[in-house]
CSV table of C-alpha atoms in Angstrom, one decimal:
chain,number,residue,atom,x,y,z
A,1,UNK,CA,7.9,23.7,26.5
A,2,UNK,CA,9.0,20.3,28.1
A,3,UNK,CA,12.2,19.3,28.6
A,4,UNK,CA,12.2,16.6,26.1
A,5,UNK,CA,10.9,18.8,23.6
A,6,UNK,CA,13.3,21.7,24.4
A,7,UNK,CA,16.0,19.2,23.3
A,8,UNK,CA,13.9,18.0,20.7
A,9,UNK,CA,14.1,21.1,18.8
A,10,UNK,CA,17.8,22.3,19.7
A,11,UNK,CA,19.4,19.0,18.4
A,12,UNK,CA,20.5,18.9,15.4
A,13,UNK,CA,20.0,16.7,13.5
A,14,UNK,CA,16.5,17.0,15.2
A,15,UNK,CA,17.2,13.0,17.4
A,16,UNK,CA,14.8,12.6,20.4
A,17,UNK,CA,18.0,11.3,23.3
A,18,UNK,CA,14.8,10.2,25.7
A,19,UNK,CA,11.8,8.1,24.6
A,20,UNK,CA,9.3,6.2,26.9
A,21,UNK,CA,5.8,5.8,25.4
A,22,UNK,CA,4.6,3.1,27.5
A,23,UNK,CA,5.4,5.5,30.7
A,24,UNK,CA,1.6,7.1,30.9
A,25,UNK,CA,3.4,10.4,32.5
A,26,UNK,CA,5.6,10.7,29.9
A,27,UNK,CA,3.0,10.0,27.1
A,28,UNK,CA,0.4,12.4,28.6
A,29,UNK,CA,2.9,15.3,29.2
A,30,UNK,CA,5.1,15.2,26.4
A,31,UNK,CA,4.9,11.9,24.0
A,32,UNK,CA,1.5,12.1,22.4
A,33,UNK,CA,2.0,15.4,20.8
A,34,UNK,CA,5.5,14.6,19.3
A,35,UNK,CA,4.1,11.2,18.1
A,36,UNK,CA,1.2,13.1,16.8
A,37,UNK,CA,3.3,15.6,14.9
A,38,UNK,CA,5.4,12.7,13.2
A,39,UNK,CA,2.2,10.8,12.2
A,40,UNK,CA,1.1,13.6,10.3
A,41,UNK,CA,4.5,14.0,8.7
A,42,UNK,CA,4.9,10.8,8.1
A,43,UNK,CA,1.0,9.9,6.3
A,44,UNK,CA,1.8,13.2,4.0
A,45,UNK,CA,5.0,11.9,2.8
A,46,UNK,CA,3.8,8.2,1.8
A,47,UNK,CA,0.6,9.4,0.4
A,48,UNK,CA,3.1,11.1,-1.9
A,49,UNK,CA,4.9,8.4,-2.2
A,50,UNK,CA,1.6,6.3,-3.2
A,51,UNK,CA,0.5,8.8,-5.3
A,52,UNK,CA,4.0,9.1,-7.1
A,53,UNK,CA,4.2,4.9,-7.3
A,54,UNK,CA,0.8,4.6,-8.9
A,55,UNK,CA,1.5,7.7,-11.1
A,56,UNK,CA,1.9,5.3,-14.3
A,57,UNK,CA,-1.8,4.2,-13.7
A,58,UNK,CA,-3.0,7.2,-14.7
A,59,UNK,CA,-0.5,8.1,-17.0
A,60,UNK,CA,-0.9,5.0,-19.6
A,61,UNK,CA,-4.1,7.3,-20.1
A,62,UNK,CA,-3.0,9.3,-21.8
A,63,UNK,CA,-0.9,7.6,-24.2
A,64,UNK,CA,-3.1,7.3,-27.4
A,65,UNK,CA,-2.7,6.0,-30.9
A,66,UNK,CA,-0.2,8.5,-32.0
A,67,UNK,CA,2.4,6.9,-29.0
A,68,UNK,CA,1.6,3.0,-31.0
A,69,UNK,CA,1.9,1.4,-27.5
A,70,UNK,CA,-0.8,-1.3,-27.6
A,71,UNK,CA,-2.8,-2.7,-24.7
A,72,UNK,CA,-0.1,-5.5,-23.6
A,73,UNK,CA,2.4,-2.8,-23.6
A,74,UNK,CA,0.5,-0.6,-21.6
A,75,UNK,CA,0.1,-3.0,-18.9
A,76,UNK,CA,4.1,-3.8,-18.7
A,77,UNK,CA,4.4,0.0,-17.9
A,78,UNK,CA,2.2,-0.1,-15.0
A,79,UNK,CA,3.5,-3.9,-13.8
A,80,UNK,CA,7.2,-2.7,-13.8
A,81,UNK,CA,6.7,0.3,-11.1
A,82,UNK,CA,4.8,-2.3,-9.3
A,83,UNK,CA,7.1,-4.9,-9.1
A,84,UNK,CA,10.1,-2.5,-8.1
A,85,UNK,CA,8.1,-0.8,-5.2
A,86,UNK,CA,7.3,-4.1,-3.7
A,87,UNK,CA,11.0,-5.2,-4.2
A,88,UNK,CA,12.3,-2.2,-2.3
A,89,UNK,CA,9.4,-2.3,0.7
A,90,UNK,CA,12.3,-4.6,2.7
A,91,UNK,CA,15.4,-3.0,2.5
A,92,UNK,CA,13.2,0.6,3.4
A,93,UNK,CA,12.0,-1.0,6.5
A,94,UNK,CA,15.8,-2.0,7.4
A,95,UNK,CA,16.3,2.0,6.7
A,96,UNK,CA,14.7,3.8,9.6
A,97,UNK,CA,16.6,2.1,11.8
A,98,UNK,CA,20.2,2.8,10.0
A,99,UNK,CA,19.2,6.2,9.0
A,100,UNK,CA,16.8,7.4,11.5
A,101,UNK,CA,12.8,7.8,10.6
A,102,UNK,CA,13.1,11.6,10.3
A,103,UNK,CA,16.2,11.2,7.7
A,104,UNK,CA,15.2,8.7,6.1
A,105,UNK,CA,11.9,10.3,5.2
A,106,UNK,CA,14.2,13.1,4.1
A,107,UNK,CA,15.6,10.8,1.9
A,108,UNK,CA,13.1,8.7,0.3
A,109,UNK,CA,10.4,12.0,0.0
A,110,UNK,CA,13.8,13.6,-1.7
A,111,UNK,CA,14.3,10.1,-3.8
A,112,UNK,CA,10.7,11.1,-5.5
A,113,UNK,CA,11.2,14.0,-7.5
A,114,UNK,CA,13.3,11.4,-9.8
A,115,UNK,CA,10.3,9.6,-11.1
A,116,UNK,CA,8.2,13.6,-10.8
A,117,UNK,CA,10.7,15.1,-12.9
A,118,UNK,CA,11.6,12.4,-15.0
A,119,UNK,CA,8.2,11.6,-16.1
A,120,UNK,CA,7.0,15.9,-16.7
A,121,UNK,CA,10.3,15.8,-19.1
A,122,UNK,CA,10.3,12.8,-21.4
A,123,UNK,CA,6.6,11.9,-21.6
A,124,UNK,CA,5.8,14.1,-25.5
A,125,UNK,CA,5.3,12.3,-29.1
A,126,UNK,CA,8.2,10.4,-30.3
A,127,UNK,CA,9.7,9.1,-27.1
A,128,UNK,CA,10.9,5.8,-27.4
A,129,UNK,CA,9.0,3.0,-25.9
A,130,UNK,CA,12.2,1.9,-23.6
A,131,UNK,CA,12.6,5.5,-22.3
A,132,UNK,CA,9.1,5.4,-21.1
A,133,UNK,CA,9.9,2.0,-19.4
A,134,UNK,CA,13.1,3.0,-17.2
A,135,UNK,CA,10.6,6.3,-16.2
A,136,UNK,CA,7.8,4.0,-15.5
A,137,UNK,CA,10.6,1.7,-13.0
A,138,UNK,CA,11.9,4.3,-11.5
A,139,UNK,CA,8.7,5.7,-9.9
A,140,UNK,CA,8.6,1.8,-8.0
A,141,UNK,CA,10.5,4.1,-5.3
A,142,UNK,CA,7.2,5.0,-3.9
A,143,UNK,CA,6.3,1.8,-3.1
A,144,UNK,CA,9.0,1.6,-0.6
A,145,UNK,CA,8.1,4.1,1.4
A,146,UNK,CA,4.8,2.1,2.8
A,147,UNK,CA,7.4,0.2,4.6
A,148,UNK,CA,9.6,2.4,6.4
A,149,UNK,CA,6.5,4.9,7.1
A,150,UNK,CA,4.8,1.8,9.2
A,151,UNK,CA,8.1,0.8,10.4
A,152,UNK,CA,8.8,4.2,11.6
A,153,UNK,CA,5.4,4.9,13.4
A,154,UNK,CA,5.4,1.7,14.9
A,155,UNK,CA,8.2,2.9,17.0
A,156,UNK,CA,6.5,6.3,18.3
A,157,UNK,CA,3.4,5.1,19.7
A,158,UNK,CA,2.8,2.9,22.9
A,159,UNK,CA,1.4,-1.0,22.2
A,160,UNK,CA,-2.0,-0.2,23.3
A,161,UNK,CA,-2.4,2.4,20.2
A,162,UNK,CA,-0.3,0.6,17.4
A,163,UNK,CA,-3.2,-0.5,16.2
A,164,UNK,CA,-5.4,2.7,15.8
A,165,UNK,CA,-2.0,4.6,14.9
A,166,UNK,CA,-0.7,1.8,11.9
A,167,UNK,CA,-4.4,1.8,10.7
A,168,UNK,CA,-4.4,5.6,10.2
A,169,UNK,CA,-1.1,5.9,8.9
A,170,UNK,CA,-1.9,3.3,6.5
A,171,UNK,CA,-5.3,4.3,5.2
A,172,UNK,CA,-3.5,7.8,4.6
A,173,UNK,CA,-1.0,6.6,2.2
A,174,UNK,CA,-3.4,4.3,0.3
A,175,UNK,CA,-5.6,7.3,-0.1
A,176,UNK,CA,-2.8,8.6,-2.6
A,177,UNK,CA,-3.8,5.8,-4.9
A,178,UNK,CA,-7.2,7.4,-5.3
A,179,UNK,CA,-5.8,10.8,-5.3
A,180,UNK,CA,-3.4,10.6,-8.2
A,181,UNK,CA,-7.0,9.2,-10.1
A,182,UNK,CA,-8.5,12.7,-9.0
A,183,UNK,CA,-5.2,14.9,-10.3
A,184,UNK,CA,-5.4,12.8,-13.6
A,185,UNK,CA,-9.1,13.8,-14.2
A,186,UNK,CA,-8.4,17.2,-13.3
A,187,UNK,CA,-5.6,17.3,-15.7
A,188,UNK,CA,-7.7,15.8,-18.7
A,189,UNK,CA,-10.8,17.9,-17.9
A,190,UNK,CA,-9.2,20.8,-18.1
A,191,UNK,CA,-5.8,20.6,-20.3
A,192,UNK,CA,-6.8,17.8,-22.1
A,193,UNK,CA,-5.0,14.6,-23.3
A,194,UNK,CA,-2.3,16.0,-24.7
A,195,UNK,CA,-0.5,17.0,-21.3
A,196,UNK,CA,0.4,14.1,-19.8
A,197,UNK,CA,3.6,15.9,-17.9
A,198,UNK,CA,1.3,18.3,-15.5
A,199,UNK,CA,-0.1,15.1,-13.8
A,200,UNK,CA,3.6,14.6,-13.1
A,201,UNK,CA,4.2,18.2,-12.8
A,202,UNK,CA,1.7,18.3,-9.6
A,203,UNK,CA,3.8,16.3,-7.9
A,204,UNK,CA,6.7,17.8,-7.7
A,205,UNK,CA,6.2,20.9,-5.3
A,206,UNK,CA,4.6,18.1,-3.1
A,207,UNK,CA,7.2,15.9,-3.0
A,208,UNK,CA,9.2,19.0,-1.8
A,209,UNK,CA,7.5,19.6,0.7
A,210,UNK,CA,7.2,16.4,1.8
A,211,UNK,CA,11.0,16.6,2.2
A,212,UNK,CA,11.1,20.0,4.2
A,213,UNK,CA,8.3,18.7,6.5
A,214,UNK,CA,10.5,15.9,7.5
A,215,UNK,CA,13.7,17.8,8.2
A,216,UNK,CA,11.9,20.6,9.5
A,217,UNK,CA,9.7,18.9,12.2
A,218,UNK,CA,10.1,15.0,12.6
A,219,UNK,CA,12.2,13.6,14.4
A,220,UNK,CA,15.0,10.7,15.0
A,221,UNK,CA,14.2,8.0,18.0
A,222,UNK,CA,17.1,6.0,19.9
A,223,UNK,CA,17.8,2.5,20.0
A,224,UNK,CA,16.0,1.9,16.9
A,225,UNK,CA,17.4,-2.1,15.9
A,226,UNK,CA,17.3,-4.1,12.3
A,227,UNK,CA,16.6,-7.4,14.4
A,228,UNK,CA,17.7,-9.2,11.4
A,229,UNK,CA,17.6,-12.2,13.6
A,230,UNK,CA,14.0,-12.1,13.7
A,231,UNK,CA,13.5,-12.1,10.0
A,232,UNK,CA,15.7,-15.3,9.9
A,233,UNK,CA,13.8,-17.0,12.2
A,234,UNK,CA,9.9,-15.7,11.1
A,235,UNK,CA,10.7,-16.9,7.4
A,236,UNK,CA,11.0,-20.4,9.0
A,237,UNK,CA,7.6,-20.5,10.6
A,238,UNK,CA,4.4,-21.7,8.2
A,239,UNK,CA,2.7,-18.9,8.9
A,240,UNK,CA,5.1,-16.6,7.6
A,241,UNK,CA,4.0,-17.8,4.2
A,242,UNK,CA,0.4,-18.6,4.6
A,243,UNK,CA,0.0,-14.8,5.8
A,244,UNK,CA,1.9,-13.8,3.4
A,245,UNK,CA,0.2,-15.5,0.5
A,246,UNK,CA,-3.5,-13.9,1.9
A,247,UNK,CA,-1.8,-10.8,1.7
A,248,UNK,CA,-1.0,-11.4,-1.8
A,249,UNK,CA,-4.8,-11.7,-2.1
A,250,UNK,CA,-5.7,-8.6,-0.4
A,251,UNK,CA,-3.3,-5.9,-0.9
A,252,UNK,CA,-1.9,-7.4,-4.0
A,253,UNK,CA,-5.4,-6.6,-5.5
A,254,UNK,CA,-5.8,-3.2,-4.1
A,255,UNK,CA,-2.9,-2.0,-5.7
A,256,UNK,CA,-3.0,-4.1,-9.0
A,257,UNK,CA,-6.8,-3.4,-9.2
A,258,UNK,CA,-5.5,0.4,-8.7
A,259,UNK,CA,-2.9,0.5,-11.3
A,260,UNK,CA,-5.0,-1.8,-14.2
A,261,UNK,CA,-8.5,-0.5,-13.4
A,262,UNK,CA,-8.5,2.9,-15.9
A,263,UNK,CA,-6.4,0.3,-18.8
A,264,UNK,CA,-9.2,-2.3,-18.4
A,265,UNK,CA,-12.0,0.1,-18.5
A,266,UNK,CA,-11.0,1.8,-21.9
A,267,UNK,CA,-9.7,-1.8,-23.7
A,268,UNK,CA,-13.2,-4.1,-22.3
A,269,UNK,CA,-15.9,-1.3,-23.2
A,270,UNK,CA,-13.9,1.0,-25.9
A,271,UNK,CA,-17.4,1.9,-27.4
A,272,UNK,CA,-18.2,3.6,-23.6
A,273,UNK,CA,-15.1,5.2,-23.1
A,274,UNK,CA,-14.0,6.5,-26.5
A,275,UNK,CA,-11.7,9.4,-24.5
A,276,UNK,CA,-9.2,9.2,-21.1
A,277,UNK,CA,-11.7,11.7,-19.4
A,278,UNK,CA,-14.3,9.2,-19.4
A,279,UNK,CA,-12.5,6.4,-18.1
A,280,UNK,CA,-11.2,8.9,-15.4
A,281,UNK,CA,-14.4,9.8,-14.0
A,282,UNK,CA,-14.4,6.4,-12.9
A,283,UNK,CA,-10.9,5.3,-11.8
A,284,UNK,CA,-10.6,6.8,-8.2
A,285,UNK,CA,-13.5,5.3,-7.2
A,286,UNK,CA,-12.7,2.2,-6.1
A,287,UNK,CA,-8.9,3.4,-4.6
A,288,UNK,CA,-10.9,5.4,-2.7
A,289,UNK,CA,-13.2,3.5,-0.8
A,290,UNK,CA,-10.8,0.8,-0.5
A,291,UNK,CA,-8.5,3.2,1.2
A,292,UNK,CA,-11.3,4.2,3.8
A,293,UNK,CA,-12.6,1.1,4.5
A,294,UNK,CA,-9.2,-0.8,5.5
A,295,UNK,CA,-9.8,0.2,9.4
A,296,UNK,CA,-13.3,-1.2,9.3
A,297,UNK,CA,-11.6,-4.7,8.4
A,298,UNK,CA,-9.2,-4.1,11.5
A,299,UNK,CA,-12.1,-3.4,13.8
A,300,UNK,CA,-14.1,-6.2,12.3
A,301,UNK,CA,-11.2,-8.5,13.1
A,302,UNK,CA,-10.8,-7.0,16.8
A,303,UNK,CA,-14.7,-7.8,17.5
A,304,UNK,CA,-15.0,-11.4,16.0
A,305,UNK,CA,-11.7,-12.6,14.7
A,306,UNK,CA,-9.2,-11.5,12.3
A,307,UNK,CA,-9.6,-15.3,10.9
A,308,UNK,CA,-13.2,-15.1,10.4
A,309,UNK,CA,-13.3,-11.7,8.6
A,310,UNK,CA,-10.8,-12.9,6.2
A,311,UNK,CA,-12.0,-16.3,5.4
A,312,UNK,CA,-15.5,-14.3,5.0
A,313,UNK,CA,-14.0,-11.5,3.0
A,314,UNK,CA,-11.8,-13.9,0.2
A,315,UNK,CA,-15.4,-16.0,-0.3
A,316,UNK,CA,-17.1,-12.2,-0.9
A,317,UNK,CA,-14.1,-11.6,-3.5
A,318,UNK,CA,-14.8,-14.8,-5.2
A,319,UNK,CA,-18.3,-14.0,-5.5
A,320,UNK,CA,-17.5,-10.0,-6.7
A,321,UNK,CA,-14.7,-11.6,-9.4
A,322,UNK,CA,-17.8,-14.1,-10.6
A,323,UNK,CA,-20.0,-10.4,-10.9
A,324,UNK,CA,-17.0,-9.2,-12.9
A,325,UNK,CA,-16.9,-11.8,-15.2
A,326,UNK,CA,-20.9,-11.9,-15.6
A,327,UNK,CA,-20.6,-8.4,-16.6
A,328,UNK,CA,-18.1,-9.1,-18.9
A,329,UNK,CA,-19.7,-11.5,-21.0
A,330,UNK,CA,-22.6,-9.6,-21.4
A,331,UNK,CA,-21.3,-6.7,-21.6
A,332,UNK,CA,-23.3,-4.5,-18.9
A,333,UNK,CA,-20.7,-1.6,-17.9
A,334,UNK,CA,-22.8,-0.9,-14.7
A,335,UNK,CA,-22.2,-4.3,-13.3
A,336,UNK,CA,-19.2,-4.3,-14.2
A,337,UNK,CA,-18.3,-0.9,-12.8
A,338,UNK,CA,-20.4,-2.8,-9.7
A,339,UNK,CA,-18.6,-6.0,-9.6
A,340,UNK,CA,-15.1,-4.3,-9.7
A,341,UNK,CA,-15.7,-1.5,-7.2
A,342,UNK,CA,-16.9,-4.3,-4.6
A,343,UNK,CA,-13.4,-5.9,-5.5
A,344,UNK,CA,-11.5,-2.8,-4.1
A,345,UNK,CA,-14.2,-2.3,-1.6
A,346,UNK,CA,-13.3,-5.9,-0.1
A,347,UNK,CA,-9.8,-5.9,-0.7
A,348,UNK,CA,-9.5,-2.7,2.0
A,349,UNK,CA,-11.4,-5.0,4.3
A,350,UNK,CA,-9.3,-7.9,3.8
A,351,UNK,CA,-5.7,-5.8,4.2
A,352,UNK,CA,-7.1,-4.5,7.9
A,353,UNK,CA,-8.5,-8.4,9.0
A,354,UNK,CA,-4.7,-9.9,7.3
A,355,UNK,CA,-2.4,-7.7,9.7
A,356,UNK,CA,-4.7,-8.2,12.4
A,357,UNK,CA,-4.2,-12.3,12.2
A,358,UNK,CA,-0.5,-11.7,12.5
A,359,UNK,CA,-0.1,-10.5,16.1
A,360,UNK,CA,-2.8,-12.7,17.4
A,361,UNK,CA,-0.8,-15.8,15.7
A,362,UNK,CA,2.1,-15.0,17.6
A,363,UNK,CA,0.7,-14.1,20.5
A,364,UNK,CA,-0.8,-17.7,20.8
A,365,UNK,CA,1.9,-19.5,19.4
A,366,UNK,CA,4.2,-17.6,21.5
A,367,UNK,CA,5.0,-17.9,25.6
A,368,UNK,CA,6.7,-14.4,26.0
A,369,UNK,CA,4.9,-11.2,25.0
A,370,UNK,CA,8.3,-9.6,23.9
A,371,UNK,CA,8.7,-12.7,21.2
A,372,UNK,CA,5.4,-12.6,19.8
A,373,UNK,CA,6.1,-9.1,18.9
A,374,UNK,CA,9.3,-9.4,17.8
A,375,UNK,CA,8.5,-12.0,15.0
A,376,UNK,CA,5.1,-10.0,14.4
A,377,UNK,CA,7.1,-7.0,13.6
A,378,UNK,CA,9.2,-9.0,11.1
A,379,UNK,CA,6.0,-10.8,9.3
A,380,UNK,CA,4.5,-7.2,8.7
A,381,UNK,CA,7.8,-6.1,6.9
A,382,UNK,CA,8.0,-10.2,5.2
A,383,UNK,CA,4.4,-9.9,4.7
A,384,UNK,CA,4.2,-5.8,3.3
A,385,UNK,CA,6.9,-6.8,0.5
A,386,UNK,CA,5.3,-9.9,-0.5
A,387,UNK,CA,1.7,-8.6,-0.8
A,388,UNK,CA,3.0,-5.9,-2.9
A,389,UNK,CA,3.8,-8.6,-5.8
A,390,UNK,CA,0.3,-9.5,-6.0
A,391,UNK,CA,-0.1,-6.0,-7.8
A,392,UNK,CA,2.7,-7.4,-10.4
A,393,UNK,CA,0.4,-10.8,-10.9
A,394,UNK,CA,-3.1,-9.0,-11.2
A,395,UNK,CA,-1.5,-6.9,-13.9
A,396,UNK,CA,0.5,-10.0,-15.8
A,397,UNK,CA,-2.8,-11.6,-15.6
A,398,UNK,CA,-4.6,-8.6,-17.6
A,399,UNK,CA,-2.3,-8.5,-19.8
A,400,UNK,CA,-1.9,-11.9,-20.9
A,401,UNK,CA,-5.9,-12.3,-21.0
A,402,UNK,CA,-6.3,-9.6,-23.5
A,403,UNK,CA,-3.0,-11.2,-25.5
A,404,UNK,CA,-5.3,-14.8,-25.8
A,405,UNK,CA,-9.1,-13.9,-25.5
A,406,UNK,CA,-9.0,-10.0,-26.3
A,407,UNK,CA,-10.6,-9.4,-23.1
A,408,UNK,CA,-10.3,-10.1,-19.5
A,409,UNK,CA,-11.9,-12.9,-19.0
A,410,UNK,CA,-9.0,-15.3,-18.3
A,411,UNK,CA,-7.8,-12.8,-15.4
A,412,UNK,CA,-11.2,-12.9,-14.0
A,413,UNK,CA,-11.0,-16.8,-13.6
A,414,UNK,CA,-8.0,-16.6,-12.6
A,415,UNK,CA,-8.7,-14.4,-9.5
A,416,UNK,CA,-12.2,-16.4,-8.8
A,417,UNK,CA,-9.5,-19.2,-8.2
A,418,UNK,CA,-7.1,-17.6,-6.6
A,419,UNK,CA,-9.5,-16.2,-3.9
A,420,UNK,CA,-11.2,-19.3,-3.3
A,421,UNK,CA,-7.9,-20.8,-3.0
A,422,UNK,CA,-7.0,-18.2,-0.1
A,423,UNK,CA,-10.3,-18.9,1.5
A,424,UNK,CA,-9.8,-22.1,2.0
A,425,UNK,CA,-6.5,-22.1,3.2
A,426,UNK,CA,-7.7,-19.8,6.1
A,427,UNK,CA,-10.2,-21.7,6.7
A,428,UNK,CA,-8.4,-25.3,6.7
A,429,UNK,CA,-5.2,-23.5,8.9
A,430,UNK,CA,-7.2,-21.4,10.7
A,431,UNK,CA,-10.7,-21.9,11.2
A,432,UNK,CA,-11.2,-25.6,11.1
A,433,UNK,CA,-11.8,-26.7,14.9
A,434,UNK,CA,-8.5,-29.3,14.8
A,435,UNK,CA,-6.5,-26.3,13.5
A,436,UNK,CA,-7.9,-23.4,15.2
A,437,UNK,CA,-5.6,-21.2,16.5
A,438,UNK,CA,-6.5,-19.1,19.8
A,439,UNK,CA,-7.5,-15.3,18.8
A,440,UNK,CA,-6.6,-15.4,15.4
């Protein structure tokens, strides 16, 4: 055992008093494998914490007739968690460097079982409509934990694997999206509809040992900084906001297309998917594929520009939100199933291409390296929080559609427009040869 990790695993709390990635010796001897060991700690807990924030997705499932919570309704339950995880991704990335990444994954894996335990007790016939709401908020707590996850990570590893680390760490966490779909048809198959609470129920255990992982083996770094200086000066710059509205685009639709997918399923083609179990069969799909492909839009980005991918990607979501909306006025389930899993497909490309764009714009808009990834490091955290909202307009837009037409056709012009929109503003800031930035 090394020195550093003799001290490592004597100190208590378990705080790391010596870290030098970018020193190859000290990487190769000692670093890698403690990075390593916190990477895997770290994905575990916020694919919990995914999985635990999108738990109300699968849980409007099974709310039937005999709960008299209509469509609209429905929709509020799953915009609410939405909105509160995105509003907490900020202050959880200030948090790993007040707390520590290793204690403050203690306490945000810990701050779960609130919305696990909450949700397994009160969710029967007869609770109130309100109770189900506060339950529904409270699970927005793990959609913080995206934030201080990357946050923390980003501090292990040396600049020349960021990249491959963040990617990995990410696509873990958005797998949980998927996964909570999988425990929800599991849950139906088997119980059946009337047991909401074990969906929750699974959770909980997890959540625990989420928890224990992080106290038992991660670790605390020094001389973590909130540069709040840097997030002063980022939310001045243009791009700040331009990045941050195609982020809107591309995460924002992962995650809303996550939460509203099962909801739309059963209210557009009721004849097809008379029961939750149905619907469910279906729902993980697209989470899932969006979660593996997000890397594949970061490597796209490395070979022929995060710019390029993006402006290529949004045009590719216009055309699959134009399939969705063919499908729905005819009413063909297969293209639809089709037109919306190429939505999720392309929104996973589009999230790896967005954060790509974000060093490279600083780098060329920036003479000193340590600048540009200062106010890159701020524009992720802007940028995460922001995005995140996206999930609360794809789901206002659902429900409103089906309030005025009694289906979803509204939302799906909506999001034709809004993609085209973000297309061309990459392209015009971007791509067009008077603007074009170098790299991006």
């Amino acid at each position: 055992m090394t020195t550093v990790e003799r001290r490592i695993s004597t100190t208590s709390p378990r705080r790391i008093t010596d870290w030098r990635p970018e020193d190859s010796a000290f990487w190769t001897e000692t670093g890698a494998r403690v990075a390593r060991r916190n990477l895997v700690l770290s994905i575990f807990s916020e694919h919990v914490g995914f999985s635990v924030w999108s738990l109300w997705s699968v849980l409007v499932l099974f709310l039937g007739p005999a709960y008299h919570i209509d469509p609209a309704g429905k929709f509020v339950l799953t915009t609410v968690p939405t909105a509160i995880g995105a509003a907490l991704r900020l202050p959880y990335t200030f948090a790993v460097a007040r707390f520590g990444g290793r204690d403050w994954t203690m306490i945000s894996a810990g701050l779960l079982l609130v919305p696990a335990v909450a949700a397994a007790v009160v969710i029967r016939l007869g609770v109130s409509y309100g109770t189900l709401l506060v339950v529904a908020a409270v699970a927005g707590v793990g959609g913080g934990n995206f934030a201080s996850s990357m946050a923390n990570i980003n501090a292990f590893y040396p600049q020349r694997l960021k990249g491959w680390a963040l990617g990995v760490n990410a696509g873990g966490g958005n797998l949980g999206v998927a996964v909570v779909q999988l425990v929800g048809l599991a849950v139906l198959a088997t119980a059946g509809a009337g047991h909401p609470r074990l969906v929750a129920g699974v959770y909980i255990p997890l959540v625990v040992l989420a928890a224990l992982g992080a106290a038992l083996w991660m670790d605390n770094l020094p001389g973590l900084r909130n540069d709040r200086r840097a997030m002063r000066d980022v939310s001045r710059d243009a791009h700040t906001w331009i990045v941050s509205l195609l982020y809107i685009g591309t995460f924002g639709s992962f995650i809303g297309f996550g939460f509203a997918f099962g909801q739309v399923l059963q209210v557009q083609f009721a004849a097809d998917f008379t029961t939750p179990v149905k619907a469910a069969y279906l729902t993980f799909l697209g989470p899932l594929l969006g979660s593996l492909v997000r890397p594949v839009g970061g490597r796209l980005a490395d070979r022929i520009g995060g710019a390029r991918v993006t402006f290529w990607n949004f045009t590719a979501m216009a055309l699959g939100a134009a399939v969705v909306l063919l499908a729905s006025a005819r009413g063909s389930l297969a293209l639809f199933i089709v037109g919306f899993v190429l939505l999720f497909v392309l929104s996973g490309v589009g999230n790896g291409s967005t954060y790509k764009m974000i060093p490279a714009i600083f780098r060329a808009k920036c003479a000193e390296e340590t600048e540009a990834r200062r106010l890159s490091g701020a524009l992720i955290g802007i940028a995460g929080a922001i995005g995140a909202f996206g999930g609360v307009l794809v789901n206002l837009a659902f429900r409103q559609s089906f309030l005025a037409y009694g289906s979803g056709t509204g939302a799906y012009v909506a999001f034709i427009g809004f993609y085209a929109l973000c297309a061309a503003v990459t392209w015009v800031v971007y791509l067009r040869r008077s603007a074009r930035t170098t790299g991006v």
